[in-house]
Amino acid sequence: MLELKVQTQGGCASSGCGGSADRLAHLPEAIRAKVNNHPCFSEDAHHHYARMHVAVAPACNIQCHYCNRKYDCANESRPGVVSELLTPDQAVKKVLAVAAAIPQMTVLGIAGPGDPLANPERTLETFRQLAEKAPDIRLCVSTNGLALPDLVDELCQYNIEHVTITINCVDPDVGAKIYPWIFWNNRRIKGRKAAEILIRRQQEGLEKLVARGVLVKVNSVLIPGVNDEHLKEVSRVVKAKGAFLHNVMPLIAEPEHGTFYGLMGQRGPTSAELQSLQDACAGDMAMMRHCRQCRADAVGMLGEDRGQEFTLDKIEHLEIDYAAAMQKRAEVQAEIEARRAAQHQQTKVALVSLASIERARPQPKQPESRPVLMAVATTGGGVIDQHFGHAREFLIYEASAQDVRFIGARKVDLYCTGSETCGEAETRLEQTIRALDGCEVVLCARIGYEPWGKLEAAGIAPNGEHALEPIEDAVAAVYRELLDAGRLESVTAEPERLSA
Ligand SMILES: C[S@@+](CC[C@H](N)C(=O)[O-])C[C@H]1O[C@@H](n2cnc3c(N)ncnc32)[C@H](O)[C@@H]1O
Ligand code: SF4
Ligand code: SF4
């Protein structure tokens, strides 16, 4: 008999789960308290809570072949890109302004544009002030790890409970292909020796943080042909040392970014390669699949960037009553939690109902129902509430008779941008359809007649019937409809496209 297992980021090993929320429920209370409203450390939380980065750290102590911080484009969201570099005082002002305006913003991270710990004075001063002035905001830092072991004590002093270390390898021969040099003890060191030192320091930093009870996320950039196979070993090693979450991210490499890899034509992975490696790394280690590879000055929900609303000229003269803001923030966050609890309950019922169908199938149940990828348009809040043409990204879920699991987010160009750009709409729609490769259903609040037809022709069934429903709930319901209609009865045969 099949038991319902809802797999989320890392795979929920226990039966009787009820959606992404249930993975949180299975965590020890002390850890749950740290991740429940952290949009990066919890996939479920990212539907409800926002984050911001402040760009106070310009310098870096190493060079990665995929990084060039000189290139800036306000329309582009990727790591290392910023519009304004801030002093610690300016950063603190900006954080207070954003926290007052976006009460669901729970996390402030420093992630560059260089390495926060290669700029320890600026980074620690920002944290020091925020720990005092905004005690309701979680503080996070993201580092390459070279300077980390020496700074763990100071980070802990400012109640930093979440740290991200980028670990792309545990083998210096692999590292030598990713890092041309490091700057260490006032010397530039190159090649294998440099990678050896970096790896040793990263591992030492990881061990120290875990010993202090800090939750560590490990970022790894997936570079096809360089560290793809090796990342399974990285995942095994960091998990054994107590890392909480592993975030395997796709390499972004374009010639116009001016990076070594971009100029050399090194490609990034396809969605399928990324998913396959994330699955291979998963085991019982929690995998992050909802990272949006944000700019170093990103503001808002993951996947959105409201940075332009909070530029220095707009916040400089604001008077912020943070005590009043904190009160409002607590009220809004309590409302979010109440809504979330109701949603989770609803989803749990839907998933149990899905599993009951499978249990009722005649024995022996051959052939098994195949899984289906579904794309979802949402603006947040865990519900399907976005018009297909307004989506800048789609969340991808895999539904099967055993579970509904989140696979990742795929960015697309905005299809519907108004009449002036209508001439381009055709190609944008085609790009969107390409980005949804492998998906058989797209769930959205509404959709126009023309994209409807083109999606259908591409073998993707548009579905606007679950508007405003919780995502996992709706995905389970659609899967159930397909099961009932007898359209999923093949694991081995070429899938019958649903809209054909
Ligand atoms: C900009 S870095 C800042 C923090 C720190 N310097 C570090 O590297 O961990 C934030 C994350 O973005 C990743 N990153 C930077 N450039 C990237 C690229 N071209 N493709 C994919 N990930 C990238 C880094 O590896 C790191 O995990
Ligand atoms: S460590 Fe971070 S900031 Fe430094 S070069 Fe690498 S990606 Fe860029
Ligand atoms: S880059 Fe990833 S981990 Fe960092 S804030 Fe964005 S989503 Fe979260």
PDB file of C-alpha atoms and ligand atoms in Angstrom, residues 60 64 66-67 78-80 110-116 142-144 164-166 168 219-221 249-253 259 293 296, ligand 1:
ATOM      1  CA  CYS A  60      36.609  40.674  -2.164  1.00  0.00           C
ATOM      2  CA  CYS A  64      35.832  33.371  -8.782  1.00  0.00           C
ATOM      3  CA  TYR A  66      32.067  33.546 -12.605  1.00  0.00           C
ATOM      4  CA  CYS A  67      32.085  36.906 -10.832  1.00  0.00           C
ATOM      5  CA  ARG A  78      21.850  38.406 -10.259  1.00  0.00           C
ATOM      6  CA  PRO A  79      24.462  38.157  -7.520  1.00  0.00           C
ATOM      7  CA  GLY A  80      27.129  40.845  -7.320  1.00  0.00           C
ATOM      8  CA  ILE A 110      24.697  41.234   3.691  1.00  0.00           C
ATOM      9  CA  ALA A 111      25.830  39.453   0.554  1.00  0.00           C
ATOM     10  CA  GLY A 112      28.160  41.793  -1.194  1.00  0.00           C
ATOM     11  CA  PRO A 113      28.553  43.012  -3.792  1.00  0.00           C
ATOM     12  CA  GLY A 114      31.968  41.627  -2.735  1.00  0.00           C
ATOM     13  CA  ASP A 115      32.593  39.455   0.299  1.00  0.00           C
ATOM     14  CA  PRO A 116      31.052  40.789   3.539  1.00  0.00           C
ATOM     15  CA  SER A 142      26.848  35.299   2.974  1.00  0.00           C
ATOM     16  CA  THR A 143      30.578  34.631   2.521  1.00  0.00           C
ATOM     17  CA  ASN A 144      33.134  32.695   0.512  1.00  0.00           C
ATOM     18  CA  THR A 164      25.702  31.133   4.102  1.00  0.00           C
ATOM     19  CA  ILE A 165      29.064  29.814   2.890  1.00  0.00           C
ATOM     20  CA  THR A 166      29.707  29.324  -0.811  1.00  0.00           C
ATOM     21  CA  ASN A 168      31.914  24.898  -4.757  1.00  0.00           C
ATOM     22  CA  ASN A 219      25.693  27.629  -1.628  1.00  0.00           C
ATOM     23  CA  SER A 220      27.287  25.755  -4.517  1.00  0.00           C
ATOM     24  CA  VAL A 221      27.408  27.064  -8.052  1.00  0.00           C
ATOM     25  CA  MET A 249      22.508  27.210  -7.922  1.00  0.00           C
ATOM     26  CA  PRO A 250      22.980  27.365 -11.688  1.00  0.00           C
ATOM     27  CA  LEU A 251      26.025  29.160 -13.049  1.00  0.00           C
ATOM     28  CA  ILE A 252      25.107  32.451 -14.734  1.00  0.00           C
ATOM     29  CA  ALA A 253      27.665  33.140 -17.445  1.00  0.00           C
ATOM     30  CA  THR A 259      33.576  37.157 -16.403  1.00  0.00           C
ATOM     31  CA  GLN A 293      20.066  34.440  -7.051  1.00  0.00           C
ATOM     32  CA  ALA A 296      23.307  42.344  -3.510  1.00  0.00           C
TER      33      ALA A 296
HETATM   34  C1  LIG B   1      27.717  37.674  -4.927  1.00  0.00           C
HETATM   35  S1  LIG B   1      28.021  36.433  -3.776  1.00  0.00           S
HETATM   36  C2  LIG B   1      28.314  37.366  -2.344  1.00  0.00           C
HETATM   37  C3  LIG B   1      28.782  36.614  -1.168  1.00  0.00           C
HETATM   38  C4  LIG B   1      30.175  36.059  -1.225  1.00  0.00           C
HETATM   39  N1  LIG B   1      31.120  36.882  -1.844  1.00  0.00           N
HETATM   40  C5  LIG B   1      30.164  34.678  -1.839  1.00  0.00           C
HETATM   41  O1  LIG B   1      30.653  34.507  -2.938  1.00  0.00           O
HETATM   42  O2  LIG B   1      29.658  33.777  -1.182  1.00  0.00           O
HETATM   43  C6  LIG B   1      26.477  35.640  -3.475  1.00  0.00           C
HETATM   44  C7  LIG B   1      26.335  34.281  -4.140  1.00  0.00           C
HETATM   45  O3  LIG B   1      26.223  34.457  -5.539  1.00  0.00           O
HETATM   46  C8  LIG B   1      26.977  33.468  -6.187  1.00  0.00           C
HETATM   47  N2  LIG B   1      27.316  33.937  -7.522  1.00  0.00           N
HETATM   48  C9  LIG B   1      28.053  35.005  -7.853  1.00  0.00           C
HETATM   49  N3  LIG B   1      28.173  35.115  -9.184  1.00  0.00           N
HETATM   50  C10 LIG B   1      27.485  34.077  -9.720  1.00  0.00           C
HETATM   51  C11 LIG B   1      27.252  33.617 -11.044  1.00  0.00           C
HETATM   52  N4  LIG B   1      27.753  34.245 -12.092  1.00  0.00           N
HETATM   53  N5  LIG B   1      26.499  32.503 -11.223  1.00  0.00           N
HETATM   54  C12 LIG B   1      25.971  31.851 -10.162  1.00  0.00           C
HETATM   55  N6  LIG B   1      26.177  32.238  -8.882  1.00  0.00           N
HETATM   56  C13 LIG B   1      26.924  33.322  -8.662  1.00  0.00           C
HETATM   57  C14 LIG B   1      28.153  33.289  -5.273  1.00  0.00           C
HETATM   58  O4  LIG B   1      28.814  32.089  -5.508  1.00  0.00           O
HETATM   59  C15 LIG B   1      27.504  33.350  -3.922  1.00  0.00           C
HETATM   60  O5  LIG B   1      27.033  32.079  -3.545  1.00  0.00           O
END
